[in-house]
PDB file of C-alpha atoms in Angstrom:
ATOM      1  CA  UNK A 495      10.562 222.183  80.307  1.00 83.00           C
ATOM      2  CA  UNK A 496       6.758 222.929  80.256  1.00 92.00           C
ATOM      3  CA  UNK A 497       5.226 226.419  80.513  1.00 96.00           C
ATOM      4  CA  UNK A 498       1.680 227.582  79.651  1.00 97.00           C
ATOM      5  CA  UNK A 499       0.429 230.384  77.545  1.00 97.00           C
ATOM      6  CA  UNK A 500      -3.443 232.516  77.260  1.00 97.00           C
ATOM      7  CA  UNK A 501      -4.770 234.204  75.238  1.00 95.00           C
ATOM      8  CA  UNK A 502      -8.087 235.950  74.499  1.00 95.00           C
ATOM      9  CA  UNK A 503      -9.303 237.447  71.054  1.00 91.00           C
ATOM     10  CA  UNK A 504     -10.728 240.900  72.223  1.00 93.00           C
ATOM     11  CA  UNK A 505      -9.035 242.008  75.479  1.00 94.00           C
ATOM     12  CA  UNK A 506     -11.617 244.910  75.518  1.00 96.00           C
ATOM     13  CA  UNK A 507     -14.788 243.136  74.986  1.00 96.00           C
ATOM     14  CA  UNK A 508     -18.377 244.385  75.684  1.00 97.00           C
ATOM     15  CA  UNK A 509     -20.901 243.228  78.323  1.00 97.00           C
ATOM     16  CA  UNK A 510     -22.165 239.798  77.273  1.00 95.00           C
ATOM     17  CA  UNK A 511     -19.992 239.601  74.486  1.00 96.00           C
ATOM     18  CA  UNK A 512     -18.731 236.183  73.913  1.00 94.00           C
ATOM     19  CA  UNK A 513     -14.763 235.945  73.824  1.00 94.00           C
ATOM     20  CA  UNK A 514     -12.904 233.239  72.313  1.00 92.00           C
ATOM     21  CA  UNK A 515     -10.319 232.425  75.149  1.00 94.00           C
ATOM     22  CA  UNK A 516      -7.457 229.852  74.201  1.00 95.00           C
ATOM     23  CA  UNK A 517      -4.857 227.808  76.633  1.00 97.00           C
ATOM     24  CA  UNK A 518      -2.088 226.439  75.361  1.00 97.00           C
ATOM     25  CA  UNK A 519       0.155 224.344  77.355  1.00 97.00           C
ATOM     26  CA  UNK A 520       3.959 224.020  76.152  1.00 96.00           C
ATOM     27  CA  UNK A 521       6.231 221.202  76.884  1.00 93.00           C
ATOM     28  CA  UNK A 522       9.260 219.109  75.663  1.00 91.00           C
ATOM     29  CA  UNK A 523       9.028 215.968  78.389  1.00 86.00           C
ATOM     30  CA  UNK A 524       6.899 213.243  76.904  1.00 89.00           C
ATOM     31  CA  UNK A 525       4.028 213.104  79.027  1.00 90.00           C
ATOM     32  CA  UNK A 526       2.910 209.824  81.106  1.00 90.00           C
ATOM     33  CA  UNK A 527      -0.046 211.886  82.781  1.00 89.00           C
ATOM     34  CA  UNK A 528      -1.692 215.503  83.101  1.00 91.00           C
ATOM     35  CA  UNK A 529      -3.802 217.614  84.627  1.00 94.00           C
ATOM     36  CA  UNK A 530      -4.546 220.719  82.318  1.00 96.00           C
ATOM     37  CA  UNK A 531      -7.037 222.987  84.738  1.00 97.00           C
ATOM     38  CA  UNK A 532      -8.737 226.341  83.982  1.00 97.00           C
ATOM     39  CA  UNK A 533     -10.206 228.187  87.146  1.00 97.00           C
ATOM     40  CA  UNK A 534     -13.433 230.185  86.188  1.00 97.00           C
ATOM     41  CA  UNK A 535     -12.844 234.098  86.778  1.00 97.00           C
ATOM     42  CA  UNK A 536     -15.164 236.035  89.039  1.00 97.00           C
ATOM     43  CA  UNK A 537     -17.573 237.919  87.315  1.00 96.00           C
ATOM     44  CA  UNK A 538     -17.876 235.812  83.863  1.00 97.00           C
ATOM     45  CA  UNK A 539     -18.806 232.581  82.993  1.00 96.00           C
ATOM     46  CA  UNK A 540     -15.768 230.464  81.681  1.00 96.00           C
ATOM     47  CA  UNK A 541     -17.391 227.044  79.588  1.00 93.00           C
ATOM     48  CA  UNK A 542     -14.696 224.841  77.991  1.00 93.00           C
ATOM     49  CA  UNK A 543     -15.509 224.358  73.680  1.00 88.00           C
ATOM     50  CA  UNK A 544     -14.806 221.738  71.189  1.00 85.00           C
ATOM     51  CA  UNK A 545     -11.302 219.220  71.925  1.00 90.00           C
ATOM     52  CA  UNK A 546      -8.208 219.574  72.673  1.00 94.00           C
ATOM     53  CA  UNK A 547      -6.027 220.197  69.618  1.00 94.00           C
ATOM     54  CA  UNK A 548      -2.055 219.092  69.880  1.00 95.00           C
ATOM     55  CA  UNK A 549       0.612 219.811  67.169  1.00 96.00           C
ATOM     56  CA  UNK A 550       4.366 221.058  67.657  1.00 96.00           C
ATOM     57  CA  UNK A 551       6.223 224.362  67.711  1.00 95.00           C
ATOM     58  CA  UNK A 552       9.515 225.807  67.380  1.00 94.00           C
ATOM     59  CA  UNK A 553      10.533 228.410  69.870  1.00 92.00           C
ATOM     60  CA  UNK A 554      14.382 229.861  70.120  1.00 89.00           C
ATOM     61  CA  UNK A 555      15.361 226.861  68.071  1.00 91.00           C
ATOM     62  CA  UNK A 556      13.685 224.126  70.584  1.00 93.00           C
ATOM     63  CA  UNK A 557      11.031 222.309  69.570  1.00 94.00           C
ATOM     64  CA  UNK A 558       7.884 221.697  71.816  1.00 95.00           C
ATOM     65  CA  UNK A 559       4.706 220.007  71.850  1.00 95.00           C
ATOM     66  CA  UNK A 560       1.323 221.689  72.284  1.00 97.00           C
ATOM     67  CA  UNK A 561      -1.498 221.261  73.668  1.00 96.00           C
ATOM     68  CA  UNK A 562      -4.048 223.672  73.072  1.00 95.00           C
ATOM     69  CA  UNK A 563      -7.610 224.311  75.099  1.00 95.00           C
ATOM     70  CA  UNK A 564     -10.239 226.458  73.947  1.00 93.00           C
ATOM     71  CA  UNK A 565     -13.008 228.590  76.019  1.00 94.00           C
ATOM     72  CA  UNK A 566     -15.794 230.832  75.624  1.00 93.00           C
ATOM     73  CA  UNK A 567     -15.615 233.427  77.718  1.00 95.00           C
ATOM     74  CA  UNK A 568     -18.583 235.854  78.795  1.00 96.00           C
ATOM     75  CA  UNK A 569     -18.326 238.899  80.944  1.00 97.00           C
ATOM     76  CA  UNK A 570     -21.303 239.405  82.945  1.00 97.00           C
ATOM     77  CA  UNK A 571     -20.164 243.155  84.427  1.00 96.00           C
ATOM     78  CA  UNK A 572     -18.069 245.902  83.710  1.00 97.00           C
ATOM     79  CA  UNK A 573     -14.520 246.912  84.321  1.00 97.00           C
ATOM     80  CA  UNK A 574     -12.078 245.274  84.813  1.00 97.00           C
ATOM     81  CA  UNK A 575     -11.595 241.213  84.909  1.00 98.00           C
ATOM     82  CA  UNK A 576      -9.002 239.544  86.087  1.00 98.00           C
ATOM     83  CA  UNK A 577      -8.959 235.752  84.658  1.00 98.00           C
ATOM     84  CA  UNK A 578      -6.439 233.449  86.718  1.00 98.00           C
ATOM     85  CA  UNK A 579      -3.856 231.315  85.037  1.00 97.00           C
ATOM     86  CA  UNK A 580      -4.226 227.724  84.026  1.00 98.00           C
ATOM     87  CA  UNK A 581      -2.513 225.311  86.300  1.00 97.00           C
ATOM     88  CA  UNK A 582      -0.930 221.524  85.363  1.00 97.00           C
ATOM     89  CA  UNK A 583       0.849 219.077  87.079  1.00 95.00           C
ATOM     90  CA  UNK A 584       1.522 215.771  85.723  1.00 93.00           C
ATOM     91  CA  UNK A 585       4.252 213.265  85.206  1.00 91.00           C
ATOM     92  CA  UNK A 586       6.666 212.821  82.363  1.00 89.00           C
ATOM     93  CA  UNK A 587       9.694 210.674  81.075  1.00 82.00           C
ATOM     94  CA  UNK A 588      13.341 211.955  81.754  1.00 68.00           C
ATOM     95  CA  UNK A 589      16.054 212.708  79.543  1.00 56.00           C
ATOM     96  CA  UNK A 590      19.063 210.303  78.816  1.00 46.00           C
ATOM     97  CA  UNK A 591      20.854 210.799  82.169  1.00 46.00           C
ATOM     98  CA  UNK A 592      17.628 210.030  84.239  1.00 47.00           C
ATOM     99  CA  UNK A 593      17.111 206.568  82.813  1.00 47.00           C
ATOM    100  CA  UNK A 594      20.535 205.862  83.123  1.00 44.00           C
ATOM    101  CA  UNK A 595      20.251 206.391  86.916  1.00 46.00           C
ATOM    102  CA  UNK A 596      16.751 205.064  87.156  1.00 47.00           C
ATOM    103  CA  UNK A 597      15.365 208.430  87.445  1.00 56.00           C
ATOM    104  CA  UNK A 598      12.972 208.050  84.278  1.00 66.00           C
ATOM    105  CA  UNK A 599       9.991 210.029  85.480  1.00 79.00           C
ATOM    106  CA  UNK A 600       9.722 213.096  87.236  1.00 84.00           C
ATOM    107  CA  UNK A 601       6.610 215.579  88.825  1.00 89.00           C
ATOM    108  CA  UNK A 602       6.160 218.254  86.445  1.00 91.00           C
ATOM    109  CA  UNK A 603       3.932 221.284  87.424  1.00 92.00           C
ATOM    110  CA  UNK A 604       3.422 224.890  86.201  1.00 95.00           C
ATOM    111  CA  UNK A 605       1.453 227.612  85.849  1.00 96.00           C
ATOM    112  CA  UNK A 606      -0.040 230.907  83.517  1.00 97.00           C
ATOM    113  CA  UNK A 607       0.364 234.347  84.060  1.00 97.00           C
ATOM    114  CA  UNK A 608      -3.428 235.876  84.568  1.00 97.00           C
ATOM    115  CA  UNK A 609      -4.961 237.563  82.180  1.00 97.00           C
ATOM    116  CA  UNK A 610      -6.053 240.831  82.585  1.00 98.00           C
ATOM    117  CA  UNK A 611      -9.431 242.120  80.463  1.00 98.00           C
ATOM    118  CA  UNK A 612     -11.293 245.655  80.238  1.00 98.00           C
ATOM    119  CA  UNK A 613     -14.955 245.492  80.024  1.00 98.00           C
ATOM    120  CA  UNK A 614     -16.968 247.609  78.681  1.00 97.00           C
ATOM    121  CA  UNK A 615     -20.522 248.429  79.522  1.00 97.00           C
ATOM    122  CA  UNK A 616     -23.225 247.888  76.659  1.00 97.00           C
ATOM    123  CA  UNK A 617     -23.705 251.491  75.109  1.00 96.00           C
ATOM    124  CA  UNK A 618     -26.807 253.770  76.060  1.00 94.00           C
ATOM    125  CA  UNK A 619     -27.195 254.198  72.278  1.00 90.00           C
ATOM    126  CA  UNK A 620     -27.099 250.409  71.850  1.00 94.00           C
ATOM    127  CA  UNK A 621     -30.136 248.259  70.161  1.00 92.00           C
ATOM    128  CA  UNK A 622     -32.079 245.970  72.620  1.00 93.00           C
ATOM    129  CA  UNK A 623     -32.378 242.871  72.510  1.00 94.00           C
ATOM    130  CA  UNK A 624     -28.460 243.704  73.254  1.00 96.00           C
ATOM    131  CA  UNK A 625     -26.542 241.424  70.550  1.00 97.00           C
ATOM    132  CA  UNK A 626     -23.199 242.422  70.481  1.00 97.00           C
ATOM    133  CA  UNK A 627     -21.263 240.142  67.729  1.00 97.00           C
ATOM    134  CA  UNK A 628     -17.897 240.178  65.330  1.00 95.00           C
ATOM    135  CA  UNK A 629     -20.354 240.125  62.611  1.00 97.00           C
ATOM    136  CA  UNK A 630     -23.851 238.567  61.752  1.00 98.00           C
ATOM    137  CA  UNK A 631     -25.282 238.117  57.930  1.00 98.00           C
ATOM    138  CA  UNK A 632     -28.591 236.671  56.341  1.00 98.00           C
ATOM    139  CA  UNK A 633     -28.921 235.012  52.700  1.00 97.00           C
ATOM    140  CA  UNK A 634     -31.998 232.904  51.099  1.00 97.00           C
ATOM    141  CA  UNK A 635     -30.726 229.369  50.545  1.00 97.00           C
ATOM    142  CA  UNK A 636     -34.000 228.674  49.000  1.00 94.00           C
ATOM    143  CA  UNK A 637     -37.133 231.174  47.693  1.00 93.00           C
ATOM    144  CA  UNK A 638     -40.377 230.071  45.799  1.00 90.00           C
ATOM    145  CA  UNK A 639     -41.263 232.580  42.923  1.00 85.00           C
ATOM    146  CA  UNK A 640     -45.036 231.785  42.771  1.00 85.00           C
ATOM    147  CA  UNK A 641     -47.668 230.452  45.629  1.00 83.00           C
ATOM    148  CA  UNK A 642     -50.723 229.016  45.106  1.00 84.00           C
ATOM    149  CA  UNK A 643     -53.831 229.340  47.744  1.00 85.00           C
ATOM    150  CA  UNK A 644     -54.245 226.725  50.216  1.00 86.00           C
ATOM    151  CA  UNK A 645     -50.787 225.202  49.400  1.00 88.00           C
ATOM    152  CA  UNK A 646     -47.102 225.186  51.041  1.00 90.00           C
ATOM    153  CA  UNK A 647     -44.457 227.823  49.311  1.00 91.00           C
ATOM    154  CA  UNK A 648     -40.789 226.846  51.449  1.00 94.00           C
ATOM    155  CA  UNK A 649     -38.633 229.886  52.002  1.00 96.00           C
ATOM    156  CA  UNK A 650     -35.232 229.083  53.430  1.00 97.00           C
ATOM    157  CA  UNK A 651     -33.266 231.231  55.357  1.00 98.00           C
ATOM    158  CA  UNK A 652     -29.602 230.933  56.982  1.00 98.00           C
ATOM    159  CA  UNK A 653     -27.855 233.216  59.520  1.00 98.00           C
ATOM    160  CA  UNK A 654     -24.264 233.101  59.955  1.00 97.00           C
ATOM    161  CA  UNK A 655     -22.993 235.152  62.969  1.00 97.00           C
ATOM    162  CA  UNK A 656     -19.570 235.487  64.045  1.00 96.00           C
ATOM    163  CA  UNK A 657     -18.907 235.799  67.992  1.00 93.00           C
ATOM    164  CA  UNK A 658     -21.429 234.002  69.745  1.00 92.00           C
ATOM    165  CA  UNK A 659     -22.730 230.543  69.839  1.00 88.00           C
ATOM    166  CA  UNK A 660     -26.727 229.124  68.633  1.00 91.00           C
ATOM    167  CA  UNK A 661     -28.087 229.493  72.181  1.00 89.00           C
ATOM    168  CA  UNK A 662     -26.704 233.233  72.451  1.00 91.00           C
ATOM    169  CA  UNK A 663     -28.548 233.867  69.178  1.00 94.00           C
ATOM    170  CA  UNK A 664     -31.920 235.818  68.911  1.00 94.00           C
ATOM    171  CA  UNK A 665     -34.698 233.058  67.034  1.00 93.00           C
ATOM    172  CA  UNK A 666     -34.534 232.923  63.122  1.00 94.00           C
ATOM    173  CA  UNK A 667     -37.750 233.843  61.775  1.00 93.00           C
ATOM    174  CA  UNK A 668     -40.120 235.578  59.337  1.00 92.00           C
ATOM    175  CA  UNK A 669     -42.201 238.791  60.511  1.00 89.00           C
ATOM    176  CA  UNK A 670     -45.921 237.919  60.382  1.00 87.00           C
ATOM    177  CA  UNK A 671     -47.629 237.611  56.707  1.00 89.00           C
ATOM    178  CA  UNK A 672     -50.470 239.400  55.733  1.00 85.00           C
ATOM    179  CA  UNK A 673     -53.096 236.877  53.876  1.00 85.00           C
ATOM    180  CA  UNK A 674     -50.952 233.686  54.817  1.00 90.00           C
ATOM    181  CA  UNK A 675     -50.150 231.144  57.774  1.00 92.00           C
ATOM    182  CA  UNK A 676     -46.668 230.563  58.283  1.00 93.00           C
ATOM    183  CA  UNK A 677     -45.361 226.953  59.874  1.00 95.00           C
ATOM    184  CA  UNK A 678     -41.342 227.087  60.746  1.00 96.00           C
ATOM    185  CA  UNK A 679     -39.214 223.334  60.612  1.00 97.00           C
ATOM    186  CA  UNK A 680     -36.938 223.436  64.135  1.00 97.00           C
ATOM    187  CA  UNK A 681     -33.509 225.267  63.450  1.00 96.00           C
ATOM    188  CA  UNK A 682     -30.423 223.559  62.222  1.00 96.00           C
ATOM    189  CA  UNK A 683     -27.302 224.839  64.174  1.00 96.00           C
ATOM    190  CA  UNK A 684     -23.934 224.105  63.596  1.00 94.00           C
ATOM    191  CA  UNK A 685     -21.167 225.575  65.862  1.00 90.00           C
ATOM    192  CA  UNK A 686     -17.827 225.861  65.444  1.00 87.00           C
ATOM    193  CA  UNK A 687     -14.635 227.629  66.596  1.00 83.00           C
ATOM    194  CA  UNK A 688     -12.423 230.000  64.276  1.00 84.00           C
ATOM    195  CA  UNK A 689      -9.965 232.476  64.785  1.00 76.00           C
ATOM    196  CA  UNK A 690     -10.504 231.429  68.586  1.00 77.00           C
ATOM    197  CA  UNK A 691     -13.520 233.275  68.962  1.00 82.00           C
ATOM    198  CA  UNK A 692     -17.305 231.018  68.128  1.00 87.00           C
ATOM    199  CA  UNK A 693     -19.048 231.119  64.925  1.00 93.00           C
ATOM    200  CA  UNK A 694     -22.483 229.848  64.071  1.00 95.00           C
ATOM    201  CA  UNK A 695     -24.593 228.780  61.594  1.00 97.00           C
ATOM    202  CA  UNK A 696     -28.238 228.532  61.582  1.00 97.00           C
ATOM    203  CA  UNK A 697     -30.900 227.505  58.861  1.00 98.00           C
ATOM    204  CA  UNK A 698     -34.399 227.128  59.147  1.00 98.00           C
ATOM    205  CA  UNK A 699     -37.192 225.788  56.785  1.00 97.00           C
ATOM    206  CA  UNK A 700     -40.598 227.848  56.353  1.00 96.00           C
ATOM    207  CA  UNK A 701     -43.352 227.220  54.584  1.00 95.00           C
ATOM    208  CA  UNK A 702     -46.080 229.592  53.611  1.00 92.00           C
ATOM    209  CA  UNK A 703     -49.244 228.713  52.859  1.00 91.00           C
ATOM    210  CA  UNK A 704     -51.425 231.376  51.074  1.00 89.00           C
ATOM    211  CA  UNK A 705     -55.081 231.817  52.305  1.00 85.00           C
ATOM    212  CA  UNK A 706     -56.408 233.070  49.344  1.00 80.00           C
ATOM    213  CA  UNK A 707     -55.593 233.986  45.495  1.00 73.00           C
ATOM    214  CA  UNK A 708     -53.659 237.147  44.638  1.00 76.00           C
ATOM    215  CA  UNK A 709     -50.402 238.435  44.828  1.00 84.00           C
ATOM    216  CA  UNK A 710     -48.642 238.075  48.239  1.00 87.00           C
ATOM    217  CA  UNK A 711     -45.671 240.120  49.661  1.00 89.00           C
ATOM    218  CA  UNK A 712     -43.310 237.879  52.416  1.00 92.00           C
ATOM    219  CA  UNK A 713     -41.237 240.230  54.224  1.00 94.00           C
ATOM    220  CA  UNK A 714     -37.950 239.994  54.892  1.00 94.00           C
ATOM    221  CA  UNK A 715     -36.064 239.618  58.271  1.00 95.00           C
ATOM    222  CA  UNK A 716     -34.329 242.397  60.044  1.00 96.00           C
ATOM    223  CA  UNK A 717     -31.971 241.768  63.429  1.00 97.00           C
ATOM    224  CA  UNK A 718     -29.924 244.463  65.099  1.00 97.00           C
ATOM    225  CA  UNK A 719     -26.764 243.788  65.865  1.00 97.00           C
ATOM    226  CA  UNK A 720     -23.863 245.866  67.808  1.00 97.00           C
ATOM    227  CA  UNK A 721     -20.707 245.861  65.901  1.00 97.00           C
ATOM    228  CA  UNK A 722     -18.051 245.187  68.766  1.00 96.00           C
ATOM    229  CA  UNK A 723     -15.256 245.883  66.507  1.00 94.00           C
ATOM    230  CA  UNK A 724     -16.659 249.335  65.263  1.00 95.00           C
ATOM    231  CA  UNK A 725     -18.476 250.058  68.566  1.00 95.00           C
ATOM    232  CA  UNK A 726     -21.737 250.884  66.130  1.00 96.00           C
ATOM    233  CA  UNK A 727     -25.203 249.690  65.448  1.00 97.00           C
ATOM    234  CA  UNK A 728     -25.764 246.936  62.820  1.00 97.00           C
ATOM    235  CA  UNK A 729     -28.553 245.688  61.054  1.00 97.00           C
ATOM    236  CA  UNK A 730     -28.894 242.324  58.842  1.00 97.00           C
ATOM    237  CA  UNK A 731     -31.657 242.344  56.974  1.00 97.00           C
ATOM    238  CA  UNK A 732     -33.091 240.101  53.336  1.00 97.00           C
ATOM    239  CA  UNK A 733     -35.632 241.978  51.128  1.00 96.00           C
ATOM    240  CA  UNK A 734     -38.935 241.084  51.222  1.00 95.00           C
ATOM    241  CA  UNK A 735     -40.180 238.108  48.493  1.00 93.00           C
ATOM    242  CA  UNK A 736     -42.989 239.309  46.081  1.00 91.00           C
ATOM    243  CA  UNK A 737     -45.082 236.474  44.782  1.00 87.00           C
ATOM    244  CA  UNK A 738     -46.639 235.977  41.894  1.00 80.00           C
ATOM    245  CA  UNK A 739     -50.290 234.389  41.799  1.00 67.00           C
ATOM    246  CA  UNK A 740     -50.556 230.858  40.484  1.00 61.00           C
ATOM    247  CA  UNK A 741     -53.693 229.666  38.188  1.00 52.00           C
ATOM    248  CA  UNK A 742     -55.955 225.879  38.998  1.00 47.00           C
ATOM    249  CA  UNK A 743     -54.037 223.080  38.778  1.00 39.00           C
ATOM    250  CA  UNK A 744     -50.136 224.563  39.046  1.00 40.00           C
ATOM    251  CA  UNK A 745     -47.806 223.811  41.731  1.00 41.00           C
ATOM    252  CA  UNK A 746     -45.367 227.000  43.296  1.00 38.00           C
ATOM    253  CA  UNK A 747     -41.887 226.073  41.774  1.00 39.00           C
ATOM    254  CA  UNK A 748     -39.066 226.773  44.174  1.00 42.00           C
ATOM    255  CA  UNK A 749     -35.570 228.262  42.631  1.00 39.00           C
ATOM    256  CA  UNK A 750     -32.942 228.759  44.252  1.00 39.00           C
ATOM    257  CA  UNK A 751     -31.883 232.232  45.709  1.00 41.00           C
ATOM    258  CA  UNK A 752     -28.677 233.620  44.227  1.00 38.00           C
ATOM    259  CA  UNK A 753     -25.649 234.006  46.620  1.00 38.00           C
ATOM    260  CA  UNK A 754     -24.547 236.899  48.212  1.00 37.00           C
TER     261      UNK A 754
END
């Protein structure tokens, strides 16, 4: 017995929105071979994400073994989108009676139901750049509290957002300084799937060198955001970073930012 099942974590997702979109192929034959395919749908882009994951499952008392294939899945229009069914054909081992009678492997094939979704166009009221995401948060891993002309303060900053991958994301960075150069270190990304939708997490180094003595005010970031789940506009934000001037001879200490 071998069947397949899909499933995707928003049937009802937005324009651009990237949907978590999960295969998972059922089966009680032991397998000798497989072919596990996922036609693209028309009108998305269908890109297969992380590795297969396999682990067993009772169903009406039987138990099966799983195989389970993960996709992120981006409309590109609205209405609605029709996303075909996986397809597999392979070989496995027979039961007792089939090696008894030399029939020990057999053709096994079988296919998904399609799935159907309903897209929604992005909002007229909707923030551009369009983002539309589960959720997306800011926090200071690292903030100086003083800065000291002609040398480096390092401000770090990490974004998590939940529903899209790093290159969906806009670019982490600090609004321009009055009274101060700012130099970013290249993003650190690290994607991973939960919940069967994407999640990301980015964190980027900067450090600000003053141009002159003096107080100086670092402002915080702001992104907007569209809240797929509550259809409204978001926006993550960090207060801005007030630093104190430091006298000849003293070096800006960094301390860490508290959580939250």
């Amino acid at each position: 017995v071998v069947f397949i099942e899909a499933s995707a974590d928003d049937p009802a997702p937005y324009v651009q929105q990237s949907v978590g979109y999960t295969v998972r192929l059922y089966y009680q034959t032991p397998l000798i071979s497989g072919q596990l395919d996922q036609p693209t749908p028309d009108g998305a882009s269908l890109q297969r994400v992380g590795r297969d994951v396999q682990y067993t499952d009772q169903i009406g008392g039987k138990q099966y073994t799983v195989v389970e294939r993960r996709y992120l899945l981006i409309p590109e229009r609205s209405g609605a989108l029709t996303v075909p069914g996986a397809r597999f054909q392979g070989r496995g081992l027979g039961g007792f009676f089939d090696d008894m009678f030399g029939g020990g492997e057999r053709d096994l094939s079988t296919a998904g139901n399609p799935q159907r979704l309903n897209v929604r166009p992005i909002p007229a009221s909707a923030p551009q750049p369009w983002l539309p995401l589960r959720g997306l948060s800011l926090r200071y891993l690292n903030t100086p509290q003083s800065a000291r002309a002609g040398e480096a303060a390092t401000v770090t900053i990490e974004m998590h957002a939940d529903g899209a991958n790093a290159s969906q994301l806009p670019e982490l960075q600090l609004p321009s300084i009055e009274g101060a150069q700012v130099f970013a270190d290249p993003v650190q990304s690290d994607d991973t799937i939960e919940k069967g939708r994407p999640q990301t997490r980015l964190t980027r180094k900067f450090s600000i060198v003053p141009a002159q003595g003096g107080p100086l005010r670092v402002p915080g970031p702001r992104i907007v955001w569209w809240d797929t789940s509550a259809g409204i506009a978001r926006t993550a934000s960090l207060p801005d970073l007030n630093l104190r001037r430091v006298g000849g001879g003293s070096q800006g200490a960094n301390a860490a930012a508290p959580q939250g």
